[in-house]
CSV table of C-alpha atoms and ligand atoms in Angstrom, one decimal:
chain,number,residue,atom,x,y,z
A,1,UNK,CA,14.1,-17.6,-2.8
A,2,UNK,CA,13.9,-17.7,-6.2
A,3,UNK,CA,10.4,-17.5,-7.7
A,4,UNK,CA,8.7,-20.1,-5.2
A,5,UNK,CA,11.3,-22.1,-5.3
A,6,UNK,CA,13.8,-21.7,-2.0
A,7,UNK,CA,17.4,-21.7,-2.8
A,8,UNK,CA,19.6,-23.1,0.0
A,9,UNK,CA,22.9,-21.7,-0.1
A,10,UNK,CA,22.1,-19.1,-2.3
A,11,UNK,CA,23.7,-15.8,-3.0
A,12,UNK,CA,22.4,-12.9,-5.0
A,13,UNK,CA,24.7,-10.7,-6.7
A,14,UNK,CA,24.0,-7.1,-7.4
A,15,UNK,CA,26.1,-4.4,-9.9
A,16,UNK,CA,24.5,-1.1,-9.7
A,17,UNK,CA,20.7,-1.1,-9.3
A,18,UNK,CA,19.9,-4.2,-10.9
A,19,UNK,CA,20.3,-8.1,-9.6
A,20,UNK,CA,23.1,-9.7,-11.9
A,21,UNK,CA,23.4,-13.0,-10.0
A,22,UNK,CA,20.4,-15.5,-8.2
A,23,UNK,CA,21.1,-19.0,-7.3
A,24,UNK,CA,23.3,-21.8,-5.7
A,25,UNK,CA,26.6,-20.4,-4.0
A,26,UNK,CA,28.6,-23.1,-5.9
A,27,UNK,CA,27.4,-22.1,-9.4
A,28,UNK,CA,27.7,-18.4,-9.0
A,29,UNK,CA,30.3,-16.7,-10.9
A,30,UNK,CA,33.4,-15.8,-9.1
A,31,UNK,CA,32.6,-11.8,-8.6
A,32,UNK,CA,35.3,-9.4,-6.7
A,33,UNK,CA,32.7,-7.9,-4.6
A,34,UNK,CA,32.9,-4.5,-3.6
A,35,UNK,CA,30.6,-4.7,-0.5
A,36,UNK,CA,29.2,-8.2,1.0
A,37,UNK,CA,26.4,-9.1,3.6
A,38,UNK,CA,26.5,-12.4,5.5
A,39,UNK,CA,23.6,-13.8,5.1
A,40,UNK,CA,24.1,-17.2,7.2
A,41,UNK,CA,20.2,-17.6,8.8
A,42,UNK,CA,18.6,-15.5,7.2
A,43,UNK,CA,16.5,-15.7,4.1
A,44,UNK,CA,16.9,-13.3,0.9
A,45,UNK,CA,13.1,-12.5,-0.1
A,46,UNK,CA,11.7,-9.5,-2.7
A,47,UNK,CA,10.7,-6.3,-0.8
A,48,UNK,CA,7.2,-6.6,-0.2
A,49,UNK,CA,4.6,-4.1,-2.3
A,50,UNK,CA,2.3,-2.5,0.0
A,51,UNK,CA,-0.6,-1.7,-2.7
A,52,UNK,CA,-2.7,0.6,-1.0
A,53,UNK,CA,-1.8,3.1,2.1
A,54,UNK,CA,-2.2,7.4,3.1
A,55,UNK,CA,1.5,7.2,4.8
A,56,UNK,CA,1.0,10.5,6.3
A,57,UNK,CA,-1.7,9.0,8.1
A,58,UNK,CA,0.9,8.1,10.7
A,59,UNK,CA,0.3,11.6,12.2
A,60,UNK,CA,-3.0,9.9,13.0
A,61,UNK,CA,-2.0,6.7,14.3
A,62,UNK,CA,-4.2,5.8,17.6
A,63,UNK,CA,-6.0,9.6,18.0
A,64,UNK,CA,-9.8,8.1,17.2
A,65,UNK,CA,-10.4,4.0,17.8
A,66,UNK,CA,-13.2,2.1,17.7
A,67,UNK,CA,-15.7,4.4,15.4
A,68,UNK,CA,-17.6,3.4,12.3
A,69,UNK,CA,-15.9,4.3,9.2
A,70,UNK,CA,-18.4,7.2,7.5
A,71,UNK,CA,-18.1,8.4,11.7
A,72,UNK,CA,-14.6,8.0,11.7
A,73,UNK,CA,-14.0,9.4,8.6
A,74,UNK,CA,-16.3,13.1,8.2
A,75,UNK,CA,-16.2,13.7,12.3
A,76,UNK,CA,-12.7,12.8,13.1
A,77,UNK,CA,-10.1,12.3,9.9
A,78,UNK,CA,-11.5,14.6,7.5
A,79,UNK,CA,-11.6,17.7,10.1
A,80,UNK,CA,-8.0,16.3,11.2
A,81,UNK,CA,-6.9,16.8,7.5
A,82,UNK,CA,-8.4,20.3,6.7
A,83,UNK,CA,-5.3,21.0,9.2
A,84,UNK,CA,-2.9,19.2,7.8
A,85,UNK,CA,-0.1,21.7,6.0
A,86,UNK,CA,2.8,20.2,3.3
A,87,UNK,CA,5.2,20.4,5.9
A,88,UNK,CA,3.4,17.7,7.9
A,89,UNK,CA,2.1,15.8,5.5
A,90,UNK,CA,6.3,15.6,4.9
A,91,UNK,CA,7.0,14.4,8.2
A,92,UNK,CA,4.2,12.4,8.8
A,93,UNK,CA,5.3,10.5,5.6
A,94,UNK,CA,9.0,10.3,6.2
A,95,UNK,CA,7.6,8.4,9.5
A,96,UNK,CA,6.1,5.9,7.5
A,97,UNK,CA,9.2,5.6,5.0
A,98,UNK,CA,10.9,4.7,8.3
A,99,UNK,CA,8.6,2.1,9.5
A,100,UNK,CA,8.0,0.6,6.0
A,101,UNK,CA,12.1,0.1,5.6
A,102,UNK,CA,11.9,-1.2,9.0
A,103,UNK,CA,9.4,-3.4,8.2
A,104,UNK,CA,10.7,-4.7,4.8
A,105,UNK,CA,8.4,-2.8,2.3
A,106,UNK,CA,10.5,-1.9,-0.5
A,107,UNK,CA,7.1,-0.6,-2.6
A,108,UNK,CA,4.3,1.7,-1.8
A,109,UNK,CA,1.1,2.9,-3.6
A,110,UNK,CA,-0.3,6.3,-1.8
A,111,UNK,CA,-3.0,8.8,-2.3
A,112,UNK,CA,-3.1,11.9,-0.4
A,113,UNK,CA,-3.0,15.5,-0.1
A,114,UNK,CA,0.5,16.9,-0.9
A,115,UNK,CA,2.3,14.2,-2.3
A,116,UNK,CA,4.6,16.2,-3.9
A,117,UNK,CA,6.0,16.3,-0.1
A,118,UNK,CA,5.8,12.6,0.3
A,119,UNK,CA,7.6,12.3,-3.2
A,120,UNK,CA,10.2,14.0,-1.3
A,121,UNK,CA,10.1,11.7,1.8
A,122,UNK,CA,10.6,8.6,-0.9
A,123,UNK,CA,13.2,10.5,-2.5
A,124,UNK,CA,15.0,11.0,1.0
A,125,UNK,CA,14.2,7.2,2.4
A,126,UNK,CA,15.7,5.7,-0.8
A,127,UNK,CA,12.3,3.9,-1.1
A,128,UNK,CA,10.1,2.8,-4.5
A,129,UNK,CA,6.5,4.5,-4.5
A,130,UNK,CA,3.4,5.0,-7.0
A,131,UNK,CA,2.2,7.8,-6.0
A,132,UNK,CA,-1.4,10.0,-6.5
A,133,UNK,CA,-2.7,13.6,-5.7
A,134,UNK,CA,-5.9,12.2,-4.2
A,135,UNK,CA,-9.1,13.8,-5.9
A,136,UNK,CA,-11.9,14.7,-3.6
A,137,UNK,CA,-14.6,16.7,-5.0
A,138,UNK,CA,-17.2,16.2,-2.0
A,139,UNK,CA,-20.6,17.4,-4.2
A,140,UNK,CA,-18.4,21.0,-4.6
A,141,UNK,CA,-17.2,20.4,-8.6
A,142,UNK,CA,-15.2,23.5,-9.0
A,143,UNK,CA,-13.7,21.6,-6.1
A,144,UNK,CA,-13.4,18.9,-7.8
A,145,UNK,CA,-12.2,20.4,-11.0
A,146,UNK,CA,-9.1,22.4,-9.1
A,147,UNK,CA,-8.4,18.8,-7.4
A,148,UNK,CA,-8.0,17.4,-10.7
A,149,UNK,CA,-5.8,19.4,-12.0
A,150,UNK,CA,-3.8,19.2,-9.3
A,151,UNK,CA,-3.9,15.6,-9.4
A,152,UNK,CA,-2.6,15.9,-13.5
A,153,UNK,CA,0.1,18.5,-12.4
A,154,UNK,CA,1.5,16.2,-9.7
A,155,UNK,CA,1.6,13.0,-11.8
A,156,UNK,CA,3.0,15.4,-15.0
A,157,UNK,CA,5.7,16.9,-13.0
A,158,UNK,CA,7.1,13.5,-10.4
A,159,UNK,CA,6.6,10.7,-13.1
A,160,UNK,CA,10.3,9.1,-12.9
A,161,UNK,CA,11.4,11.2,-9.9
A,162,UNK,CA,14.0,9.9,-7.6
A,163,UNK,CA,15.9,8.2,-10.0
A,164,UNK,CA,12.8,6.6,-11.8
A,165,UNK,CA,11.6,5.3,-7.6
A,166,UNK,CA,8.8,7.3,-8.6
A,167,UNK,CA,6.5,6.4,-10.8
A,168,UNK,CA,2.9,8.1,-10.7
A,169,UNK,CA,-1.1,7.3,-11.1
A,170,UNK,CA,-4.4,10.1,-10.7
A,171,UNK,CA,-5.9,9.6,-6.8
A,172,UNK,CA,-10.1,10.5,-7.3
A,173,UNK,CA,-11.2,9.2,-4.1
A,174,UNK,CA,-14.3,7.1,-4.4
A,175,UNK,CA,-17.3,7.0,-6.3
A,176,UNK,CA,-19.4,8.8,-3.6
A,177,UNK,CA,-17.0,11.6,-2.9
A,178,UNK,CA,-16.6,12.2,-6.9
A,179,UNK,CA,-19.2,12.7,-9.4
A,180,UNK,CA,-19.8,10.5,-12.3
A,181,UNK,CA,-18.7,13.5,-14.6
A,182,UNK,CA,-15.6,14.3,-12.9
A,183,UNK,CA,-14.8,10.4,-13.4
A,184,UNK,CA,-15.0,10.7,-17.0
A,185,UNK,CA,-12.5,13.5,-17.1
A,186,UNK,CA,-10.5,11.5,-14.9
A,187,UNK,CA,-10.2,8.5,-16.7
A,188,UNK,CA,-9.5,10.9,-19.7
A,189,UNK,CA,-6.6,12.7,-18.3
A,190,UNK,CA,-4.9,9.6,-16.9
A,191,UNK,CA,-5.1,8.2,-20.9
A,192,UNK,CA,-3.6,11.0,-22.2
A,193,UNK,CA,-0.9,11.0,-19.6
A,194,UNK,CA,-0.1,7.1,-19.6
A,195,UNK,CA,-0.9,6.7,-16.0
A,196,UNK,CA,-3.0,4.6,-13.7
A,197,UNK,CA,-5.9,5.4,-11.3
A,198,UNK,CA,-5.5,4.6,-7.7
A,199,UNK,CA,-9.7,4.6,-6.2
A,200,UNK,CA,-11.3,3.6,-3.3
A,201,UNK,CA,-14.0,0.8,-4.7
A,202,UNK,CA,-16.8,-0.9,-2.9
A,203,UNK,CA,-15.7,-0.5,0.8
A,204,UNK,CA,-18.9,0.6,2.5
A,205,UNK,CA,-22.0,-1.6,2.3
A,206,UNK,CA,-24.1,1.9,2.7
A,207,UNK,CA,-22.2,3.9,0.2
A,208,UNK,CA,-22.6,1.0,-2.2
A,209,UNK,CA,-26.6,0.8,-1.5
A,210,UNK,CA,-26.7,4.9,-1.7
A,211,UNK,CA,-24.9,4.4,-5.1
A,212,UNK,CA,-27.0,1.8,-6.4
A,213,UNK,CA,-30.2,3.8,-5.5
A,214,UNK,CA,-29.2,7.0,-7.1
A,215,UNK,CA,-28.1,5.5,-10.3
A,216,UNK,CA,-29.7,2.2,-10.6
A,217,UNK,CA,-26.3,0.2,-11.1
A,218,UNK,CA,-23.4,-1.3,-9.0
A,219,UNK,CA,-20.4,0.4,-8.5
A,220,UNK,CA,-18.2,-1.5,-11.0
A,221,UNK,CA,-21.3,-1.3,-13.4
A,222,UNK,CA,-21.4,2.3,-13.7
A,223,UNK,CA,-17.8,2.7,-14.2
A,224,UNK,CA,-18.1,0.3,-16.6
A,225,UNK,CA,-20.6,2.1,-18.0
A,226,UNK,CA,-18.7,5.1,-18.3
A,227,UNK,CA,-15.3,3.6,-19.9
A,228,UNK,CA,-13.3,3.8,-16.7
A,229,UNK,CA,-12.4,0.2,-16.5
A,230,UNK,CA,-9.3,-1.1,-17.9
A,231,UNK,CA,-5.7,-2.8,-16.8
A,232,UNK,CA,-4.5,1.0,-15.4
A,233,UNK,CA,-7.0,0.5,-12.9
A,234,UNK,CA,-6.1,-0.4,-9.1
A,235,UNK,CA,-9.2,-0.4,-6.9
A,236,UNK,CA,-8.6,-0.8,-3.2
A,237,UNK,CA,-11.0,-2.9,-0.9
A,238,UNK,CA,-13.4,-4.5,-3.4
A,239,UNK,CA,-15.5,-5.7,-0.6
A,240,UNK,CA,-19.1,-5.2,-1.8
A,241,UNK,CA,-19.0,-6.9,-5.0
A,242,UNK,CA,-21.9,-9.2,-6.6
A,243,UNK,CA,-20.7,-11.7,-9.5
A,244,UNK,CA,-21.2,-9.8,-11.8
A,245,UNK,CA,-19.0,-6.9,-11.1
A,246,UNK,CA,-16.2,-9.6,-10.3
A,247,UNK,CA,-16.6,-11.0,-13.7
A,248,UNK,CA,-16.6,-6.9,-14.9
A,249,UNK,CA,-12.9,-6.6,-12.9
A,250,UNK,CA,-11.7,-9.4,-14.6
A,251,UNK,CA,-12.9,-8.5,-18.2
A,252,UNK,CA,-11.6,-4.9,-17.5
A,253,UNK,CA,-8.1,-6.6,-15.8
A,254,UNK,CA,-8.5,-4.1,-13.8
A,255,UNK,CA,-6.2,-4.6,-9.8
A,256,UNK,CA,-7.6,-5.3,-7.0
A,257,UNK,CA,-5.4,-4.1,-3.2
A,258,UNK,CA,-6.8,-6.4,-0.3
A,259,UNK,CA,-6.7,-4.9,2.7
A,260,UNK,CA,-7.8,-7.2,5.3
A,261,UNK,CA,-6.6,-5.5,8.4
A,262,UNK,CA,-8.0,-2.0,8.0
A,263,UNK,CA,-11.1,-3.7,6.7
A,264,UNK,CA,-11.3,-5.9,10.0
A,265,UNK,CA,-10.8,-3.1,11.9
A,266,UNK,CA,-13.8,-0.5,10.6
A,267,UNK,CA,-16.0,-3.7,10.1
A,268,UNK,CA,-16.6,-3.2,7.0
A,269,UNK,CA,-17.1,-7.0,5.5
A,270,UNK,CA,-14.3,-9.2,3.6
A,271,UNK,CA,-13.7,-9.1,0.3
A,272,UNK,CA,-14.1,-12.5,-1.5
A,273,UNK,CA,-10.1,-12.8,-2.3
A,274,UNK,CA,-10.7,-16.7,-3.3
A,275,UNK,CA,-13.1,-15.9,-6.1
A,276,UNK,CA,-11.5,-12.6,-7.4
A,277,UNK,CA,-8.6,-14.8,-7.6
A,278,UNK,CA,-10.3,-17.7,-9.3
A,279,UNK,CA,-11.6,-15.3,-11.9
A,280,UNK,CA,-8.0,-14.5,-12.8
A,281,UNK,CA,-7.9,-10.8,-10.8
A,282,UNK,CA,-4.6,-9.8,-9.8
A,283,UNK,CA,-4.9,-9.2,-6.1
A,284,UNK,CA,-2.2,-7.3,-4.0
A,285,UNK,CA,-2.1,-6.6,0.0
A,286,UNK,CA,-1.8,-3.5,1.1
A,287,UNK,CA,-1.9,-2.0,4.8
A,288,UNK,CA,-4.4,0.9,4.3
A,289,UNK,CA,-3.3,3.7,6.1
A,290,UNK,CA,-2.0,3.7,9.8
A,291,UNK,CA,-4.9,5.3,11.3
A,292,UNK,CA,-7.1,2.4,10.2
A,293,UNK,CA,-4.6,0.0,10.9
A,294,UNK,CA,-2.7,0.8,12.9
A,295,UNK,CA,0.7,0.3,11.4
A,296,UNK,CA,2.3,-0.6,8.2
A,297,UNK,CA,3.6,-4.1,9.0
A,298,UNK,CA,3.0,-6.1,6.0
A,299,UNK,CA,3.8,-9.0,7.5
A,300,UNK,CA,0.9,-8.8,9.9
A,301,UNK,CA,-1.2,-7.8,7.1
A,302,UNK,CA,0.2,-11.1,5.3
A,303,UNK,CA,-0.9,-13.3,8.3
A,304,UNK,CA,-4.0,-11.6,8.8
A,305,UNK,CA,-4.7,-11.4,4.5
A,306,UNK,CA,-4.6,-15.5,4.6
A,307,UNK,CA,-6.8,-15.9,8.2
A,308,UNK,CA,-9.4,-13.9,7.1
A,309,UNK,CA,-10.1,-15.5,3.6
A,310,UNK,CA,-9.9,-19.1,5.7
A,311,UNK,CA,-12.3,-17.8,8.1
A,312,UNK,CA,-14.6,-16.3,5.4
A,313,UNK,CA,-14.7,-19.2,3.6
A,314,UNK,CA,-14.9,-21.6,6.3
A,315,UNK,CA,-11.7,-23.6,4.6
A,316,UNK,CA,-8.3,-24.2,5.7
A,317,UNK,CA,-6.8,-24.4,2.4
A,318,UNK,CA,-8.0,-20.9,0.9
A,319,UNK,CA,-5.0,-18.7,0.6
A,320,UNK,CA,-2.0,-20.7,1.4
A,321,UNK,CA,1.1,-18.9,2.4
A,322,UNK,CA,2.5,-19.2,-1.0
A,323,UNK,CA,-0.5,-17.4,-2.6
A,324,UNK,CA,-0.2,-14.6,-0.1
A,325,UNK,CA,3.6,-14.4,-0.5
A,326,UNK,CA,3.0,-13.9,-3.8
A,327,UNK,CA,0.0,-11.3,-3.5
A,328,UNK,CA,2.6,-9.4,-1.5
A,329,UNK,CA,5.8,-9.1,-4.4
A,330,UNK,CA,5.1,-9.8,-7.3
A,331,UNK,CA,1.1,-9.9,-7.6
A,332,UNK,CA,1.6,-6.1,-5.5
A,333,UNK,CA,4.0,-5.6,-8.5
A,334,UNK,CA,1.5,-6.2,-11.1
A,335,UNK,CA,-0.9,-4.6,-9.5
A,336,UNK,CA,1.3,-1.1,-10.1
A,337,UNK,CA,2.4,-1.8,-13.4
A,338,UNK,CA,5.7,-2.8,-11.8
A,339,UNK,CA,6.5,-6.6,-12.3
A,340,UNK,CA,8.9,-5.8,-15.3
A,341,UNK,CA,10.8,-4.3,-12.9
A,342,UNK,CA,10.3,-5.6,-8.9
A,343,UNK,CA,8.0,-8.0,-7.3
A,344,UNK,CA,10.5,-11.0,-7.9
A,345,UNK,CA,14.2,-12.3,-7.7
A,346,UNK,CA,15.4,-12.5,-11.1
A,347,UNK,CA,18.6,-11.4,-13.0
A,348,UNK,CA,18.2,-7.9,-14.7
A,349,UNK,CA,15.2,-6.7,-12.6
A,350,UNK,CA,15.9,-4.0,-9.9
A,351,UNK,CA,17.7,-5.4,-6.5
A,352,UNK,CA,15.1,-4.8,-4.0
A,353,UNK,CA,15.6,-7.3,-2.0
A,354,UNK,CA,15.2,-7.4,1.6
A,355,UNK,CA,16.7,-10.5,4.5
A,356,UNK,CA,14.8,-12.1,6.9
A,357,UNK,CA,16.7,-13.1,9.8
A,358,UNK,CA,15.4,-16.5,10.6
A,359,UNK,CA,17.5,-16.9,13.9
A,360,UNK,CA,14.7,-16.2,16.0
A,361,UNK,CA,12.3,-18.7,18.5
A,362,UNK,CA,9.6,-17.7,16.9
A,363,UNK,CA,11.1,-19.0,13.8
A,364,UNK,CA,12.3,-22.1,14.9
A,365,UNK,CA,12.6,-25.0,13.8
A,366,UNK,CA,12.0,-24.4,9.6
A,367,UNK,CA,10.2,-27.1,8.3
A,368,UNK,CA,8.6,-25.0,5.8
A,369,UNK,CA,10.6,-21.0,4.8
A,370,UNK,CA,6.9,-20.0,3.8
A,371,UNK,CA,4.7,-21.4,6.9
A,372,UNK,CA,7.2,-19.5,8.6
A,373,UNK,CA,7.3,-15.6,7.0
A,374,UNK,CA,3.7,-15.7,7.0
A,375,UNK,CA,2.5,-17.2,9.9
A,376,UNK,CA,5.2,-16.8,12.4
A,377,UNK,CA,7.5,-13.8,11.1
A,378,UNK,CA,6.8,-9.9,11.9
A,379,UNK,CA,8.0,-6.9,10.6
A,380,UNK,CA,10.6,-6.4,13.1
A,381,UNK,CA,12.4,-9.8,11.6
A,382,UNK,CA,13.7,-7.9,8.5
A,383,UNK,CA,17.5,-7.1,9.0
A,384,UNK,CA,18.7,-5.9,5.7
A,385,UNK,CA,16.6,-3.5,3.0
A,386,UNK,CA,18.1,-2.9,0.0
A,387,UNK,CA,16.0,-0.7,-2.8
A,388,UNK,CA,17.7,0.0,-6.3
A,389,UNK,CA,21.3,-1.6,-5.3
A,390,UNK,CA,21.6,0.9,-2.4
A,391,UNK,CA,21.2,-1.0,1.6
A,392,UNK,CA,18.8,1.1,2.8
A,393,UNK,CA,18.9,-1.0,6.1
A,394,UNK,CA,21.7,-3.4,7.4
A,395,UNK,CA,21.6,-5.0,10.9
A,396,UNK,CA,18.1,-2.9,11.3
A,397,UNK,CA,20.1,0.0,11.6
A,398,UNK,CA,18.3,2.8,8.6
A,399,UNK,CA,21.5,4.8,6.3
A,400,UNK,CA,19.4,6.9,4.9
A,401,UNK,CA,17.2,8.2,7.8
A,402,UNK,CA,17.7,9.5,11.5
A,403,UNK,CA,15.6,7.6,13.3
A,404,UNK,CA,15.4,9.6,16.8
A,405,UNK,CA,15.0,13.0,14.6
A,406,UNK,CA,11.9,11.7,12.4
A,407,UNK,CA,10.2,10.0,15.1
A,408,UNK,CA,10.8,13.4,17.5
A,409,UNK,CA,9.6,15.7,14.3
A,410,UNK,CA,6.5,13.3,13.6
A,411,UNK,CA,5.7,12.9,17.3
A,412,UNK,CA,5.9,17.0,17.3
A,413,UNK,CA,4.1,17.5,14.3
A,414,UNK,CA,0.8,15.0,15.0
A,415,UNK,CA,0.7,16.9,18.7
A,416,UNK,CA,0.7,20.1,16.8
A,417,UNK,CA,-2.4,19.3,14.9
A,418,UNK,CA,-4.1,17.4,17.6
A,419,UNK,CA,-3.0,19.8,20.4
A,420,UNK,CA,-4.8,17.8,22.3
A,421,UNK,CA,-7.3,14.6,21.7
A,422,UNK,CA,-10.4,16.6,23.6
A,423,UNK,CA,-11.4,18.3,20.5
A,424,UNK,CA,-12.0,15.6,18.5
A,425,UNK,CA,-13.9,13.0,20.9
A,426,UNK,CA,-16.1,16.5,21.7
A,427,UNK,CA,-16.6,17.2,18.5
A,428,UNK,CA,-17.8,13.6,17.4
A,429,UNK,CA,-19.8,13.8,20.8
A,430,UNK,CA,-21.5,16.8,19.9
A,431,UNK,CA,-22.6,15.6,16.5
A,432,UNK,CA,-24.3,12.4,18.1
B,501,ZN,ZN1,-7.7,3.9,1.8
């Protein structure tokens, strides 16, 4: 596929990291190839950019279900975390490498704890990533100060690691676990450096009332009114939004990451996708991370991106599959500064490009290639990943990853912290 436009007969060439060929077979030009991939029935597509996920998280898959999210989060994840050492927070993230190349992500934005370690997970995966330290100062600012400079010395030191894969933003959590101070330095330090900000923004209907009674303003007006708005910006969720502070992300230009499925999941509203998007917001999907998901499938989170906005809006024609394609490549790869580079098929960007292998019922018959990646197509339907000009995947079997070793390590690792799920549910018993 070649911008919207489907290509039948197609072949894309690739020399080194870049795409030099997209197009009709019969006008390509005749190239000795050093390595090719049949790709009769199947359908050559970007790598989808998943905008906004905690990959670690995976560790955490499945341990607490069904809780609210302020519950979920300070009596279940938060506790988890304070165990959490670099060494898992490595394995838990080379986990999600693995499902994300298995699932055709080719891009990820994270905030965590220890990136450095999932740096090194990208780096081994062959994957892209935008990483952030994640900055939670939790009403404790030296805290918060040490957190910052972690965050700086993170994003000073993996800017252009793993071949340039990496690229880097500062992680402050939310407004609500960071003061309005710490904010300001924030935004300050991430001028200075040339990098984005990657924040939580408008996800919980009571943090959002709690913030407007303390300060008098909306979230998006306060950071407004401190100069933290701009194009650098990507705000995950967006939920909670009057029109106003719509209008305020589109002045700004600031990113918005949609994550429908995470946000379905903790109940906590739908953010109004359709008129962010008729305000001219760029709008990415991402997945969330796999505790609130519970995986990093962005083609469920495609499907489920386009139902919910249709549901919301009580209108079949809100979000068509093309929009949401789109959201997923290259509107993800705006979102991270990245569309210069990935998000599209187009001679001289980066070949990330991933197949779809449309020889499946489920996929049958095609009257329409995009009906059928986003309504009908999964995850498990990508057969080929290739990241920079390297195959990362090729008949769904991962080169650069042991499968059976990371799943044993992560599978190790999560029991480790959990020991065992009693704990948890009687500690979020005992607090009730
Ligand atoms: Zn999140």
């Amino acid at each position: 596929m070649v911008g919207r436009e489907v290509v039948k007969e197609g072949v894309v060439a690739i020399k080194d990291d870049k795409i030099s060929y997209v197009g009709k077979k019969s006008k390509a030009p005749r190239i000795k190839a050093e390595k090719i991939i049949d790709g009769h029935g199947k359908v050559a597509m970007p790598g989808l950019v998943n905008c906004h996920t905690h990959l670690a998280m995976t560790l955490f898959r499945g341990i607490v279900e069904d809780q609210p999210l302020e519950k979920w989060l300070k009596e279940a994840i938060w506790p988890l975390e304070a165990k959490l050492k670099p060494k898992d927070v490595y394995y838990g993230a080379l986990l999600g490498c693995l499902e994300m190349i298995k699932g055709g992500t080719t891009t990820f934005a994270d905030m965590y704890f220890y990136e450095d370690h999932v740096a090194k997970a990208v780096e081994k995966a062959g994957l892209r990533a935008v990483l952030a330290q994640g900055i939670l100062e939790a009403g404790v600012p030296s805290r918060g100060e040490k957190m910052l400079q972690d965050s700086v010395n993170f994003a000073r030191k993996y800017e252009g690691y793993a071949d340039g894969r990496v690229t880097v933003q500062l992680g402050p959590h939310t407004l609500y676990t960071c003061s309005l101070d710490l904010l300001d330095k924030v935004r300050q330090k991430a001028s200075d450096l040339n990098v984005g900000i990657h924040i939580h923004l408008a996800e919980s209907e009571e943090t959002v009332k709690q913030t407007k009674m303390k300060h008098g303003l909306s979230e998006v007006e306060l950071l407004e009114k401190i100069g933290f708005l701009g194009s650098d910006v990507l705000a995950a969720h967006c939920i909670h939004l009057t029109e106003k502070e719509m209008q305020l992300l589109a002045k700004h230009n600031v990113k918005v990451s949609y994550n429908p499925v995470a946000n379905m999941k903790l109940a906590q509203g739908t953010a109004k996708i359709k008129d962010l998007l008729d305000l001219g917001v760029t709008v990415g999907v991402g997945t969330d991370g796999p505790a609130s998901n519970n995986n990093l499938d962005m083609f469920q989170s495609m499907k489920v991106a386009a139902l919910l906005q249709k549901q919301y809006y009580n209108d079949p024609t809100v979000l068509p599959a093309q929009t949401v394609r789109s959201m997923a490549t290259i509107d993800g790869a705006k979102a991270l500064g990245l569309e210069k580079n990935v998000g599209s098929l187009e001679v001289g960007k980066k070949a990330d490009v991933i197949l779809l292998d449309f020889k499946k019922p489920h996929l049958t018959p095609v009257h329409d290639f995009y009906a059928n990646m986003i309504y009908s197509a999964s995850g498990s339907d990508v057969d080929t990943v290739i990241v920079d000009g390297k195959v990362l995947m090729e008949d769904r079997n991962v080169k650069t990853l042991d499968e059976e070793e990371i799943m044993l390590k992560a599978q190790k690792t999560a029991t480790n912290i959990t020991k065992s799920k009693i704990p948890i549910f009687k500690f979020i018993k005992d607090q009730t």
